[in-house]
Amino acid sequence: MSEFTSQASQTRMVAESAMLPEACEAEALVVFATEGGIGEGAVAAVDGAVGGVIARLATAGEITGKACECVPILAPTGIKAGQLLVVGLGKREDLDTGVIYRAAASAAKTLAARKRGTVAFLADGTWTTRQLEHAVAGSCVGMVGQDLYRKEKKRSRFGTTVWLAAPPDAVERGQQLGDGINLTRRLVNLAPEDMYPQAFAEEASAVAGHLGIDIEVWDENRLAKENCGALLAVSRGSSRPPRLVIMRYRGPGRRDGAPELALVGKGVTFDSGGLSLKPADSMMGMKCDMAGAATMLGAIATIASLKLPVDVVAAMGLVENMTGPAAYKVGDVLTARNGVTIEVHNTDAEGRLVLADVLDVVRGLSPARIIDAATLTGACMVALGHDVAGLFTNDQASCDQLLAAAKVAGEPVWQMPMFRHYDAQIESDVADIKNVGDGRWGGAITAAKFLERFVGSTPWTHIDIAGPAFADKPKPWCDGGGTGVMVRSLVELVRGSPEETT
Ligand code: BES
Ligand code: MN
Ligand code: ZN
């Protein structure tokens, strides 16, 4: 346990709004620089203190300011820090919250390669409060790796992280956001043998207990009573029983009424494909198939930690998709909780079956809108690549809000079409629908079309995070493994537009 449940393994986060950077006794001082922007702002002030060495290195071409470039200047004179780390923000015209988040994370990742006592970051005076918060979140994320099971850690959290020229409340909010992202990442990075449905439910319960979020966990008996025939069918091939976690956070002043937002997550703790078994190469990495559930847990935990004035429910459908003797079969016809019958054409299209029942459960709570996140289809990666999440909706206005929030956070998303003619592709001869489209073309859309059958008229947006949820290779700003993608966007969505609150 760590994020939100214990302080022990965390960095101590300190804001020093008035301290001069040259007076800060840290092992390292991180300063941010845009391409060609050495002569202005915070970096220029520090450069003055160190006798112009940054400008000289820039002239020599050693420091370019390219996005996420990290150049250390060891033992500088004129400041108390043991080293100065100049991190690039890229071109000024490309600067957004995502760039700032990744730059801060890159610096933290670089410095976290060995144990450090105190590391200081100098906030740039031109950033908005939101951007500063995301920078702080990035500094939390960068110092945490995927080395959960290594004796010799590849990353060490700083003993103390100091943010200079930054207001304490913004630094605190940034750390809460970083904790949410790291929670999501850790759950994704755990081995599937350690992160099975009940284990996820226990993690969620610990987080809920710590943050005062109401939580309900449905076991296999309750799921049977609730007629969750689609979710249960997927779980039958596993020795691990399924769970449904329902968390309800009601912010200050939100005691009555229906939730304004329901977050739904796909939590397939391991996806072998079931009897439609995946080939070995595609099975590698399928511990990440609970990333949607982990994203929603990270999001609601952050929302609660920030005490946002909203009423949000999060529901995570947790199963393991395996091939045991009781496994569901191709040709089976399942009856989902809402009564729709589903002919199974491929047991590897399991995520939509799990989500079908979870979406129906949250619909029963009459939320104003639903957002689901799922590592749903390889087809979405074919369409959009590794770094972009696909959006699918039955309600353009609520999708637009999510698009706007993702823009505020600087996370790349792209909306896909939901034309009516795709519906024909999931028709079945023996049941109401089948769980795959005709052939593999447009597979991300036919999957979304399937989900659409379970949300009724509730405004709903589906986020396919199959690409960005898990990084096979490390990035400059993040070790490989779980990325925590979309936690920042979902939190920004719930916070509302930054113009209102800065
Ligand atoms: N979990 C996978 C999708 C996935 C693929 C996530 C790669 C992350 C990386 C999902 O359950 C799946 O297997 N989808 C199938 C659907 C097909 C059988 C219709 C796919 O995408 O191949
Ligand atoms: Mn699958
Ligand atoms: Zn899956």
PDB file of C-alpha atoms and ligand atoms in Angstrom, residues 266 268 270-273 278 286 288-290 321 347-352 375-377, ligand 3:
ATOM      1  CA  LYS A 266     -12.770  -2.560 -17.463  1.00  0.00           C
ATOM      2  CA  VAL A 268      -9.754  -7.805 -16.645  1.00  0.00           C
ATOM      3  CA  PHE A 270      -5.413 -10.935 -16.932  1.00  0.00           C
ATOM      4  CA  ASP A 271      -6.641 -11.542 -20.467  1.00  0.00           C
ATOM      5  CA  SER A 272      -5.449 -14.859 -21.873  1.00  0.00           C
ATOM      6  CA  GLY A 273      -8.140 -14.576 -24.530  1.00  0.00           C
ATOM      7  CA  LYS A 278      -4.233 -15.286 -27.632  1.00  0.00           C
ATOM      8  CA  MET A 286      -2.158  -8.543 -20.718  1.00  0.00           C
ATOM      9  CA  CYS A 288      -2.576  -4.269 -18.234  1.00  0.00           C
ATOM     10  CA  ASP A 289      -6.142  -5.249 -19.104  1.00  0.00           C
ATOM     11  CA  MET A 290      -7.415  -3.870 -15.802  1.00  0.00           C
ATOM     12  CA  ASN A 321     -10.272 -14.244 -18.585  1.00  0.00           C
ATOM     13  CA  THR A 347     -14.025 -15.291 -25.982  1.00  0.00           C
ATOM     14  CA  ASP A 348     -11.223 -12.754 -26.422  1.00  0.00           C
ATOM     15  CA  ALA A 349     -13.812 -10.017 -26.910  1.00  0.00           C
ATOM     16  CA  GLU A 350     -14.462 -10.257 -23.160  1.00  0.00           C
ATOM     17  CA  GLY A 351     -14.077  -6.637 -22.079  1.00  0.00           C
ATOM     18  CA  ARG A 352     -17.342  -5.553 -23.693  1.00  0.00           C
ATOM     19  CA  THR A 375      -8.192  -1.400 -22.842  1.00  0.00           C
ATOM     20  CA  LEU A 376     -10.844  -2.646 -25.212  1.00  0.00           C
ATOM     21  CA  THR A 377      -9.428  -3.299 -28.665  1.00  0.00           C
TER      22      THR A 377
HETATM   23 ZN    ZN B   3      -9.236  -7.701 -22.839  1.00  0.00          ZN
END
